[in-house]
PDB file of C-alpha atoms in Angstrom:
ATOM      1  CA  UNK A  50     -35.138  59.524 -26.754  1.00 65.00           C
ATOM      2  CA  UNK A  51     -33.113  56.515 -27.186  1.00 75.00           C
ATOM      3  CA  UNK A  52     -32.489  57.428 -23.213  1.00 76.00           C
ATOM      4  CA  UNK A  53     -35.890  57.312 -22.216  1.00 80.00           C
ATOM      5  CA  UNK A  54     -36.438  54.867 -24.179  1.00 80.00           C
ATOM      6  CA  UNK A  55     -33.644  53.009 -22.359  1.00 77.00           C
ATOM      7  CA  UNK A  56     -35.046  53.687 -18.849  1.00 76.00           C
ATOM      8  CA  UNK A  57     -38.624  51.999 -19.734  1.00 78.00           C
ATOM      9  CA  UNK A  58     -37.576  49.189 -20.785  1.00 78.00           C
ATOM     10  CA  UNK A  59     -35.126  48.421 -17.969  1.00 70.00           C
ATOM     11  CA  UNK A  60     -38.003  50.045 -15.757  1.00 69.00           C
ATOM     12  CA  UNK A  61     -40.698  47.043 -16.905  1.00 76.00           C
ATOM     13  CA  UNK A  62     -38.781  44.654 -16.877  1.00 78.00           C
ATOM     14  CA  UNK A  63     -37.687  45.223 -12.791  1.00 80.00           C
ATOM     15  CA  UNK A  64     -34.090  46.322 -13.885  1.00 80.00           C
ATOM     16  CA  UNK A  65     -34.004  49.950 -13.498  1.00 74.00           C
ATOM     17  CA  UNK A  66     -32.141  49.947 -10.056  1.00 69.00           C
ATOM     18  CA  UNK A  67     -29.113  47.140 -10.931  1.00 78.00           C
ATOM     19  CA  UNK A  68     -29.224  49.196 -14.634  1.00 73.00           C
ATOM     20  CA  UNK A  69     -28.713  52.314 -12.643  1.00 70.00           C
ATOM     21  CA  UNK A  70     -25.676  50.495 -10.000  1.00 73.00           C
ATOM     22  CA  UNK A  71     -24.116  49.207 -12.858  1.00 71.00           C
ATOM     23  CA  UNK A  72     -23.548  52.772 -14.322  1.00 70.00           C
ATOM     24  CA  UNK A  73     -22.667  53.832 -11.584  1.00 69.00           C
ATOM     25  CA  UNK A  74     -20.550  51.267 -10.001  1.00 72.00           C
ATOM     26  CA  UNK A  75     -17.301  51.857 -12.349  1.00 70.00           C
ATOM     27  CA  UNK A  76     -17.389  56.038 -11.834  1.00 65.00           C
ATOM     28  CA  UNK A  77     -17.723  55.098  -7.701  1.00 63.00           C
ATOM     29  CA  UNK A  78     -14.731  52.678  -7.440  1.00 64.00           C
ATOM     30  CA  UNK A  79     -13.157  55.451  -9.948  1.00 67.00           C
ATOM     31  CA  UNK A  80     -12.797  58.216  -7.674  1.00 70.00           C
ATOM     32  CA  UNK A  81     -12.326  55.677  -4.423  1.00 66.00           C
ATOM     33  CA  UNK A  82      -8.380  54.394  -6.664  1.00 66.00           C
ATOM     34  CA  UNK A  83      -7.937  58.177  -8.136  1.00 69.00           C
ATOM     35  CA  UNK A  84      -6.974  58.576  -3.493  1.00 73.00           C
ATOM     36  CA  UNK A  85      -6.184  54.486  -2.890  1.00 68.00           C
ATOM     37  CA  UNK A  86      -5.415  51.653  -6.281  1.00 72.00           C
ATOM     38  CA  UNK A  87      -3.274  49.224  -5.443  1.00 81.00           C
ATOM     39  CA  UNK A  88      -3.137  48.817  -9.207  1.00 78.00           C
ATOM     40  CA  UNK A  89      -1.116  51.191  -9.671  1.00 84.00           C
ATOM     41  CA  UNK A  90       1.125  49.410 -11.901  1.00 92.00           C
ATOM     42  CA  UNK A  91      -0.904  48.197 -13.969  1.00 94.00           C
ATOM     43  CA  UNK A  92      -1.030  49.993 -17.595  1.00 95.00           C
ATOM     44  CA  UNK A  93      -4.734  48.999 -19.379  1.00 96.00           C
ATOM     45  CA  UNK A  94      -3.640  48.688 -23.727  1.00 97.00           C
ATOM     46  CA  UNK A  95      -6.271  49.731 -25.507  1.00 97.00           C
ATOM     47  CA  UNK A  96      -4.352  50.033 -29.030  1.00 97.00           C
ATOM     48  CA  UNK A  97      -5.170  52.077 -31.981  1.00 96.00           C
ATOM     49  CA  UNK A  98      -6.605  49.494 -35.475  1.00 96.00           C
ATOM     50  CA  UNK A  99      -3.706  49.189 -37.567  1.00 96.00           C
ATOM     51  CA  UNK A 100      -3.647  48.198 -41.376  1.00 95.00           C
ATOM     52  CA  UNK A 101      -3.097  44.987 -42.369  1.00 93.00           C
ATOM     53  CA  UNK A 102       0.387  43.973 -44.000  1.00 88.00           C
ATOM     54  CA  UNK A 103      -1.467  43.120 -47.738  1.00 80.00           C
ATOM     55  CA  UNK A 104       2.050  41.731 -48.978  1.00 85.00           C
ATOM     56  CA  UNK A 105       3.051  39.460 -45.629  1.00 90.00           C
ATOM     57  CA  UNK A 106       2.320  36.398 -48.069  1.00 93.00           C
ATOM     58  CA  UNK A 107       1.730  33.785 -45.127  1.00 95.00           C
ATOM     59  CA  UNK A 108      -0.591  35.846 -43.597  1.00 96.00           C
ATOM     60  CA  UNK A 109      -2.396  36.912 -46.921  1.00 96.00           C
ATOM     61  CA  UNK A 110      -2.857  33.184 -47.124  1.00 97.00           C
ATOM     62  CA  UNK A 111      -4.874  32.613 -44.303  1.00 98.00           C
ATOM     63  CA  UNK A 112      -7.110  35.029 -44.410  1.00 98.00           C
ATOM     64  CA  UNK A 113      -7.593  34.787 -48.660  1.00 98.00           C
ATOM     65  CA  UNK A 114      -7.982  30.650 -46.723  1.00 98.00           C
ATOM     66  CA  UNK A 115     -11.087  31.948 -44.554  1.00 98.00           C
ATOM     67  CA  UNK A 116     -12.539  34.750 -46.588  1.00 98.00           C
ATOM     68  CA  UNK A 117     -13.324  31.732 -48.893  1.00 98.00           C
ATOM     69  CA  UNK A 118     -14.720  29.584 -45.779  1.00 98.00           C
ATOM     70  CA  UNK A 119     -16.684  31.732 -44.416  1.00 98.00           C
ATOM     71  CA  UNK A 120     -18.688  32.639 -48.003  1.00 98.00           C
ATOM     72  CA  UNK A 121     -18.812  28.581 -48.575  1.00 98.00           C
ATOM     73  CA  UNK A 122     -20.162  28.269 -45.234  1.00 98.00           C
ATOM     74  CA  UNK A 123     -23.019  31.850 -45.248  1.00 97.00           C
ATOM     75  CA  UNK A 124     -23.940  29.959 -48.713  1.00 97.00           C
ATOM     76  CA  UNK A 125     -24.942  26.633 -46.614  1.00 97.00           C
ATOM     77  CA  UNK A 126     -26.182  28.206 -43.979  1.00 97.00           C
ATOM     78  CA  UNK A 127     -29.286  29.284 -46.132  1.00 95.00           C
ATOM     79  CA  UNK A 128     -29.818  25.454 -45.962  1.00 96.00           C
ATOM     80  CA  UNK A 129     -28.977  24.178 -43.083  1.00 96.00           C
ATOM     81  CA  UNK A 130     -31.943  23.398 -40.631  1.00 96.00           C
ATOM     82  CA  UNK A 131     -33.338  26.360 -38.547  1.00 95.00           C
ATOM     83  CA  UNK A 132     -31.868  25.086 -35.677  1.00 95.00           C
ATOM     84  CA  UNK A 133     -28.366  26.372 -36.376  1.00 96.00           C
ATOM     85  CA  UNK A 134     -29.848  29.293 -36.895  1.00 96.00           C
ATOM     86  CA  UNK A 135     -28.569  32.175 -34.369  1.00 95.00           C
ATOM     87  CA  UNK A 136     -31.173  33.567 -32.044  1.00 93.00           C
ATOM     88  CA  UNK A 137     -32.446  36.779 -32.459  1.00 92.00           C
ATOM     89  CA  UNK A 138     -30.470  38.082 -30.226  1.00 89.00           C
ATOM     90  CA  UNK A 139     -27.085  37.028 -31.777  1.00 92.00           C
ATOM     91  CA  UNK A 140     -28.505  38.054 -35.556  1.00 94.00           C
ATOM     92  CA  UNK A 141     -28.576  41.091 -34.138  1.00 92.00           C
ATOM     93  CA  UNK A 142     -25.293  41.601 -32.685  1.00 91.00           C
ATOM     94  CA  UNK A 143     -24.009  39.719 -36.283  1.00 95.00           C
ATOM     95  CA  UNK A 144     -25.173  42.381 -37.802  1.00 95.00           C
ATOM     96  CA  UNK A 145     -23.624  45.030 -35.993  1.00 95.00           C
ATOM     97  CA  UNK A 146     -20.495  43.906 -34.915  1.00 96.00           C
ATOM     98  CA  UNK A 147     -19.299  41.922 -37.947  1.00 97.00           C
ATOM     99  CA  UNK A 148     -20.785  43.743 -40.394  1.00 96.00           C
ATOM    100  CA  UNK A 149     -17.288  43.431 -42.257  1.00 97.00           C
ATOM    101  CA  UNK A 150     -17.006  39.636 -42.219  1.00 97.00           C
ATOM    102  CA  UNK A 151     -20.562  39.807 -44.723  1.00 95.00           C
ATOM    103  CA  UNK A 152     -19.671  43.269 -46.100  1.00 96.00           C
ATOM    104  CA  UNK A 153     -16.140  41.835 -47.329  1.00 96.00           C
ATOM    105  CA  UNK A 154     -18.184  38.687 -49.389  1.00 95.00           C
ATOM    106  CA  UNK A 155     -21.123  40.548 -50.517  1.00 95.00           C
ATOM    107  CA  UNK A 156     -19.235  42.531 -52.695  1.00 97.00           C
ATOM    108  CA  UNK A 157     -15.609  39.974 -52.626  1.00 96.00           C
ATOM    109  CA  UNK A 158     -13.817  42.378 -50.525  1.00 97.00           C
ATOM    110  CA  UNK A 159     -10.964  40.262 -48.638  1.00 96.00           C
ATOM    111  CA  UNK A 160      -9.327  44.254 -47.233  1.00 96.00           C
ATOM    112  CA  UNK A 161     -12.466  44.459 -44.941  1.00 96.00           C
ATOM    113  CA  UNK A 162     -12.823  41.379 -44.606  1.00 97.00           C
ATOM    114  CA  UNK A 163      -9.048  41.513 -43.611  1.00 97.00           C
ATOM    115  CA  UNK A 164      -9.110  44.632 -41.441  1.00 98.00           C
ATOM    116  CA  UNK A 165     -11.972  43.138 -38.543  1.00 98.00           C
ATOM    117  CA  UNK A 166      -9.869  39.933 -38.724  1.00 98.00           C
ATOM    118  CA  UNK A 167      -6.832  41.578 -37.448  1.00 98.00           C
ATOM    119  CA  UNK A 168      -8.379  44.203 -35.246  1.00 98.00           C
ATOM    120  CA  UNK A 169     -11.297  42.322 -33.650  1.00 98.00           C
ATOM    121  CA  UNK A 170      -9.292  42.087 -30.082  1.00 97.00           C
ATOM    122  CA  UNK A 171      -9.964  46.271 -30.001  1.00 97.00           C
ATOM    123  CA  UNK A 172     -13.211  46.518 -31.985  1.00 97.00           C
ATOM    124  CA  UNK A 173     -15.161  49.379 -30.594  1.00 95.00           C
ATOM    125  CA  UNK A 174     -18.768  46.997 -31.043  1.00 94.00           C
ATOM    126  CA  UNK A 175     -19.244  44.683 -29.039  1.00 94.00           C
ATOM    127  CA  UNK A 176     -18.454  41.223 -30.792  1.00 95.00           C
ATOM    128  CA  UNK A 177     -19.487  39.105 -27.959  1.00 93.00           C
ATOM    129  CA  UNK A 178     -16.472  36.971 -27.087  1.00 94.00           C
ATOM    130  CA  UNK A 179     -14.018  39.357 -25.978  1.00 94.00           C
ATOM    131  CA  UNK A 180     -13.784  42.680 -23.948  1.00 93.00           C
ATOM    132  CA  UNK A 181     -13.066  45.448 -26.004  1.00 95.00           C
ATOM    133  CA  UNK A 182     -16.147  47.889 -25.337  1.00 94.00           C
ATOM    134  CA  UNK A 183     -15.639  47.532 -21.485  1.00 92.00           C
ATOM    135  CA  UNK A 184     -11.675  49.069 -22.494  1.00 95.00           C
ATOM    136  CA  UNK A 185     -12.698  51.410 -24.599  1.00 93.00           C
ATOM    137  CA  UNK A 186     -15.306  52.682 -22.898  1.00 91.00           C
ATOM    138  CA  UNK A 187     -13.502  52.860 -19.084  1.00 89.00           C
ATOM    139  CA  UNK A 188      -9.638  53.269 -20.736  1.00 91.00           C
ATOM    140  CA  UNK A 189     -10.882  57.794 -21.961  1.00 89.00           C
ATOM    141  CA  UNK A 190     -10.836  59.162 -18.421  1.00 87.00           C
ATOM    142  CA  UNK A 191      -8.459  59.079 -15.465  1.00 86.00           C
ATOM    143  CA  UNK A 192     -11.335  57.486 -13.305  1.00 85.00           C
ATOM    144  CA  UNK A 193     -11.901  55.049 -15.696  1.00 87.00           C
ATOM    145  CA  UNK A 194      -8.223  54.117 -15.631  1.00 90.00           C
ATOM    146  CA  UNK A 195      -8.635  53.453 -12.518  1.00 90.00           C
ATOM    147  CA  UNK A 196     -11.161  51.994 -12.324  1.00 89.00           C
ATOM    148  CA  UNK A 197     -10.324  49.459 -14.606  1.00 93.00           C
ATOM    149  CA  UNK A 198      -6.526  48.767 -13.288  1.00 93.00           C
ATOM    150  CA  UNK A 199      -8.145  48.174 -10.224  1.00 91.00           C
ATOM    151  CA  UNK A 200     -10.849  45.327 -12.012  1.00 92.00           C
ATOM    152  CA  UNK A 201      -7.276  43.646 -13.596  1.00 95.00           C
ATOM    153  CA  UNK A 202      -5.738  43.418 -10.202  1.00 94.00           C
ATOM    154  CA  UNK A 203      -8.878  41.905  -7.937  1.00 93.00           C
ATOM    155  CA  UNK A 204      -8.763  38.891 -10.795  1.00 95.00           C
ATOM    156  CA  UNK A 205      -5.599  38.666 -10.744  1.00 95.00           C
ATOM    157  CA  UNK A 206      -5.270  38.212  -6.779  1.00 93.00           C
ATOM    158  CA  UNK A 207      -8.163  36.034  -7.205  1.00 95.00           C
ATOM    159  CA  UNK A 208      -5.652  33.979 -10.052  1.00 96.00           C
ATOM    160  CA  UNK A 209      -3.665  33.842  -7.612  1.00 94.00           C
ATOM    161  CA  UNK A 210      -5.193  32.687  -4.654  1.00 93.00           C
ATOM    162  CA  UNK A 211      -5.759  29.945  -7.236  1.00 90.00           C
ATOM    163  CA  UNK A 212      -2.223  29.432  -8.531  1.00 88.00           C
ATOM    164  CA  UNK A 213      -0.067  30.236  -5.298  1.00 81.00           C
ATOM    165  CA  UNK A 214       3.150  29.395  -7.315  1.00 85.00           C
ATOM    166  CA  UNK A 215       2.546  30.173 -10.634  1.00 90.00           C
ATOM    167  CA  UNK A 216       4.459  33.059 -13.053  1.00 93.00           C
ATOM    168  CA  UNK A 217       2.300  36.105 -14.464  1.00 94.00           C
ATOM    169  CA  UNK A 218       4.448  35.260 -17.532  1.00 95.00           C
ATOM    170  CA  UNK A 219       1.362  32.548 -18.115  1.00 96.00           C
ATOM    171  CA  UNK A 220      -1.597  34.361 -17.810  1.00 97.00           C
ATOM    172  CA  UNK A 221       0.046  36.307 -20.918  1.00 97.00           C
ATOM    173  CA  UNK A 222      -1.780  35.260 -25.013  1.00 97.00           C
ATOM    174  CA  UNK A 223      -0.913  36.266 -28.194  1.00 97.00           C
ATOM    175  CA  UNK A 224      -2.515  39.454 -29.300  1.00 97.00           C
ATOM    176  CA  UNK A 225      -3.373  38.217 -32.740  1.00 98.00           C
ATOM    177  CA  UNK A 226      -6.417  40.266 -33.620  1.00 98.00           C
ATOM    178  CA  UNK A 227      -5.086  43.513 -32.117  1.00 98.00           C
ATOM    179  CA  UNK A 228      -6.006  42.367 -28.829  1.00 98.00           C
ATOM    180  CA  UNK A 229      -6.717  45.298 -26.034  1.00 97.00           C
ATOM    181  CA  UNK A 230      -6.080  44.484 -22.292  1.00 97.00           C
ATOM    182  CA  UNK A 231      -2.949  45.772 -19.757  1.00 97.00           C
ATOM    183  CA  UNK A 232       0.145  44.778 -18.985  1.00 97.00           C
ATOM    184  CA  UNK A 233       1.530  43.525 -16.324  1.00 96.00           C
ATOM    185  CA  UNK A 234       5.352  43.018 -15.035  1.00 94.00           C
ATOM    186  CA  UNK A 235       5.938  43.782 -19.108  1.00 95.00           C
ATOM    187  CA  UNK A 236       3.314  41.236 -20.205  1.00 97.00           C
ATOM    188  CA  UNK A 237      -0.288  41.391 -22.149  1.00 98.00           C
ATOM    189  CA  UNK A 238      -3.288  39.642 -20.521  1.00 97.00           C
ATOM    190  CA  UNK A 239      -6.183  40.071 -21.092  1.00 97.00           C
ATOM    191  CA  UNK A 240      -8.972  40.152 -19.124  1.00 95.00           C
ATOM    192  CA  UNK A 241     -10.029  36.974 -19.888  1.00 94.00           C
ATOM    193  CA  UNK A 242      -7.398  36.145 -19.081  1.00 96.00           C
ATOM    194  CA  UNK A 243      -7.330  35.374 -15.171  1.00 96.00           C
ATOM    195  CA  UNK A 244     -10.256  32.573 -15.674  1.00 95.00           C
ATOM    196  CA  UNK A 245      -9.039  31.170 -19.026  1.00 96.00           C
ATOM    197  CA  UNK A 246      -6.310  29.982 -17.770  1.00 96.00           C
ATOM    198  CA  UNK A 247      -7.426  28.640 -14.119  1.00 95.00           C
ATOM    199  CA  UNK A 248     -10.403  27.011 -16.698  1.00 95.00           C
ATOM    200  CA  UNK A 249      -7.598  25.778 -19.565  1.00 95.00           C
ATOM    201  CA  UNK A 250      -4.932  24.638 -17.357  1.00 94.00           C
ATOM    202  CA  UNK A 251      -7.421  22.521 -15.525  1.00 94.00           C
ATOM    203  CA  UNK A 252      -8.700  20.793 -18.830  1.00 94.00           C
ATOM    204  CA  UNK A 253      -5.383  20.929 -20.050  1.00 94.00           C
ATOM    205  CA  UNK A 254      -3.642  18.834 -17.185  1.00 93.00           C
ATOM    206  CA  UNK A 255      -6.692  16.037 -17.420  1.00 94.00           C
ATOM    207  CA  UNK A 256      -5.529  15.339 -21.219  1.00 94.00           C
ATOM    208  CA  UNK A 257      -2.127  15.493 -19.990  1.00 88.00           C
ATOM    209  CA  UNK A 258      -1.545  11.672 -20.104  1.00 89.00           C
ATOM    210  CA  UNK A 259      -3.924  11.272 -23.334  1.00 93.00           C
ATOM    211  CA  UNK A 260      -1.605  10.582 -25.524  1.00 91.00           C
ATOM    212  CA  UNK A 261      -3.114  12.920 -28.999  1.00 92.00           C
ATOM    213  CA  UNK A 262      -6.326  13.478 -27.357  1.00 95.00           C
ATOM    214  CA  UNK A 263      -9.516  14.556 -29.570  1.00 94.00           C
ATOM    215  CA  UNK A 264     -11.171  18.288 -28.115  1.00 95.00           C
ATOM    216  CA  UNK A 265     -14.356  19.118 -29.398  1.00 95.00           C
ATOM    217  CA  UNK A 266     -15.460  22.323 -27.973  1.00 96.00           C
ATOM    218  CA  UNK A 267     -18.801  23.847 -29.419  1.00 95.00           C
ATOM    219  CA  UNK A 268     -19.397  27.373 -29.253  1.00 94.00           C
ATOM    220  CA  UNK A 269     -15.474  28.220 -29.148  1.00 94.00           C
ATOM    221  CA  UNK A 270     -16.162  32.438 -29.321  1.00 95.00           C
ATOM    222  CA  UNK A 271     -12.342  33.413 -30.803  1.00 97.00           C
ATOM    223  CA  UNK A 272     -10.064  31.108 -29.524  1.00 97.00           C
ATOM    224  CA  UNK A 273      -7.951  32.671 -26.659  1.00 96.00           C
ATOM    225  CA  UNK A 274      -9.942  30.408 -24.242  1.00 95.00           C
ATOM    226  CA  UNK A 275      -9.015  27.153 -26.398  1.00 97.00           C
ATOM    227  CA  UNK A 276      -4.747  28.761 -26.127  1.00 98.00           C
ATOM    228  CA  UNK A 277      -4.797  28.316 -22.689  1.00 97.00           C
ATOM    229  CA  UNK A 278      -6.191  24.252 -23.307  1.00 96.00           C
ATOM    230  CA  UNK A 279      -4.176  23.040 -25.949  1.00 97.00           C
ATOM    231  CA  UNK A 280      -0.787  25.065 -25.101  1.00 95.00           C
ATOM    232  CA  UNK A 281       0.879  22.554 -22.984  1.00 91.00           C
ATOM    233  CA  UNK A 282      -0.259  19.692 -25.421  1.00 93.00           C
ATOM    234  CA  UNK A 283       2.082  18.104 -27.656  1.00 90.00           C
ATOM    235  CA  UNK A 284      -0.038  16.317 -30.253  1.00 93.00           C
ATOM    236  CA  UNK A 285      -4.392  17.407 -30.006  1.00 96.00           C
ATOM    237  CA  UNK A 286      -6.693  17.503 -32.617  1.00 96.00           C
ATOM    238  CA  UNK A 287      -8.724  19.785 -31.282  1.00 97.00           C
ATOM    239  CA  UNK A 288     -12.324  20.976 -33.487  1.00 97.00           C
ATOM    240  CA  UNK A 289     -13.963  23.632 -33.656  1.00 98.00           C
ATOM    241  CA  UNK A 290     -18.352  24.092 -33.966  1.00 98.00           C
ATOM    242  CA  UNK A 291     -19.803  27.684 -34.293  1.00 98.00           C
ATOM    243  CA  UNK A 292     -21.248  30.478 -36.024  1.00 97.00           C
ATOM    244  CA  UNK A 293     -19.725  30.989 -39.323  1.00 98.00           C
ATOM    245  CA  UNK A 294     -18.485  35.048 -37.877  1.00 97.00           C
ATOM    246  CA  UNK A 295     -17.159  34.046 -34.786  1.00 97.00           C
ATOM    247  CA  UNK A 296     -15.370  30.631 -36.171  1.00 98.00           C
ATOM    248  CA  UNK A 297     -13.590  33.272 -38.370  1.00 98.00           C
ATOM    249  CA  UNK A 298     -12.006  34.846 -35.346  1.00 98.00           C
ATOM    250  CA  UNK A 299     -11.100  31.450 -33.612  1.00 98.00           C
ATOM    251  CA  UNK A 300      -9.441  30.494 -37.052  1.00 98.00           C
ATOM    252  CA  UNK A 301      -7.772  33.378 -37.903  1.00 98.00           C
ATOM    253  CA  UNK A 302      -5.751  34.058 -33.844  1.00 98.00           C
ATOM    254  CA  UNK A 303      -5.733  29.806 -33.628  1.00 98.00           C
ATOM    255  CA  UNK A 304      -4.124  29.465 -37.121  1.00 98.00           C
ATOM    256  CA  UNK A 305      -1.637  32.645 -36.055  1.00 98.00           C
ATOM    257  CA  UNK A 306      -0.819  31.013 -32.672  1.00 98.00           C
ATOM    258  CA  UNK A 307       0.186  27.719 -34.046  1.00 97.00           C
ATOM    259  CA  UNK A 308       2.041  28.121 -37.404  1.00 97.00           C
ATOM    260  CA  UNK A 309       2.782  25.113 -38.235  1.00 96.00           C
ATOM    261  CA  UNK A 310      -0.700  23.011 -37.328  1.00 97.00           C
ATOM    262  CA  UNK A 311      -2.635  20.980 -39.647  1.00 97.00           C
ATOM    263  CA  UNK A 312      -5.522  22.517 -40.320  1.00 98.00           C
ATOM    264  CA  UNK A 313      -8.833  22.029 -41.604  1.00 98.00           C
ATOM    265  CA  UNK A 314     -11.484  25.160 -42.464  1.00 98.00           C
ATOM    266  CA  UNK A 315     -15.362  24.418 -43.953  1.00 98.00           C
ATOM    267  CA  UNK A 316     -14.987  23.784 -47.474  1.00 97.00           C
ATOM    268  CA  UNK A 317     -11.308  22.511 -48.413  1.00 97.00           C
ATOM    269  CA  UNK A 318     -12.582  18.412 -47.984  1.00 93.00           C
ATOM    270  CA  UNK A 319     -14.864  17.161 -46.858  1.00 90.00           C
ATOM    271  CA  UNK A 320     -15.115  16.532 -43.249  1.00 91.00           C
ATOM    272  CA  UNK A 321     -15.300  12.745 -41.849  1.00 89.00           C
ATOM    273  CA  UNK A 322     -13.766  11.321 -38.802  1.00 88.00           C
ATOM    274  CA  UNK A 323     -11.307   9.665 -40.567  1.00 89.00           C
ATOM    275  CA  UNK A 324      -9.515  13.579 -40.526  1.00 92.00           C
ATOM    276  CA  UNK A 325      -9.304  13.594 -36.745  1.00 91.00           C
ATOM    277  CA  UNK A 326      -5.787  11.319 -37.845  1.00 91.00           C
ATOM    278  CA  UNK A 327      -4.823  13.893 -40.362  1.00 95.00           C
ATOM    279  CA  UNK A 328      -5.371  17.437 -39.135  1.00 97.00           C
ATOM    280  CA  UNK A 329      -4.296  19.460 -35.614  1.00 97.00           C
ATOM    281  CA  UNK A 330      -6.965  21.841 -35.828  1.00 98.00           C
ATOM    282  CA  UNK A 331     -10.738  21.898 -37.448  1.00 98.00           C
ATOM    283  CA  UNK A 332     -12.577  24.598 -38.206  1.00 98.00           C
ATOM    284  CA  UNK A 333     -16.715  23.701 -39.011  1.00 98.00           C
ATOM    285  CA  UNK A 334     -19.804  25.928 -38.927  1.00 98.00           C
ATOM    286  CA  UNK A 335     -22.413  24.545 -36.053  1.00 97.00           C
ATOM    287  CA  UNK A 336     -24.899  22.457 -38.291  1.00 97.00           C
ATOM    288  CA  UNK A 337     -21.777  20.206 -39.676  1.00 96.00           C
ATOM    289  CA  UNK A 338     -22.183  18.852 -35.802  1.00 94.00           C
ATOM    290  CA  UNK A 339     -24.399  16.313 -37.227  1.00 90.00           C
ATOM    291  CA  UNK A 340     -21.048  14.256 -39.069  1.00 90.00           C
ATOM    292  CA  UNK A 341     -19.200  14.177 -36.064  1.00 87.00           C
ATOM    293  CA  UNK A 342     -20.867  10.638 -34.504  1.00 80.00           C
ATOM    294  CA  UNK A 343     -20.823   9.517 -31.717  1.00 78.00           C
ATOM    295  CA  UNK A 344     -18.045   9.046 -29.228  1.00 66.00           C
TER     296      UNK A 344
END
């Protein structure tokens, strides 16, 4: 019945043809690549869930700080202006895919909260910030894996067209959060790495002549694109404004990636623009945007 309802819905939205095409296309190309597979040297990486090490003091401290910050963000979100609330689409996404975070603070269960942070990059439900469900869906069959291999291969060729002289190792990013993706020439490369590297490098070059740039991102997702912007900068202050749930992912990923940087999480200090000189990474819920002031 659910399939029939979906068909009726897309038909009424005039999307039936494109929806059928989207379902069929991966398998069509999968069959084609059974015989012609230029991406055969690319391995699809779809890791099993990991159990975080609760004895890792540094890891536990990062998670504790994010847990406490998230608890405060959700309490204060109730009193924020409604224009900062998630859209109905995002709220549905949060209720389903980010349920482990909200269950964690509701039950004061930091282990459940930690489990999601440690595995968000290969989460089986769509989070809106990674391509994990694409990898999950197609890696199970030979045709699906061939399809994925050649999606990576085609994206890599586009990247090479932009970056003829760059080494492929520059596409690699840290795997914190148990990221799914691919292994190419021994390097872990995520599905979004190709265009993240292109745009991240362009922005990083624009900022390179500024001694200590202040970078504000509206909706930083899980922080992977930010990594490609920040990795070559020696000094910076990066401020991420986002919904509390996705902000937790970016905080976890970037705190793990840049362990020597000074970090401010919401609730740890009263935010003011004077703190740009004190912290390297600042994570605030979207309703705090009014405090960043002009310029």
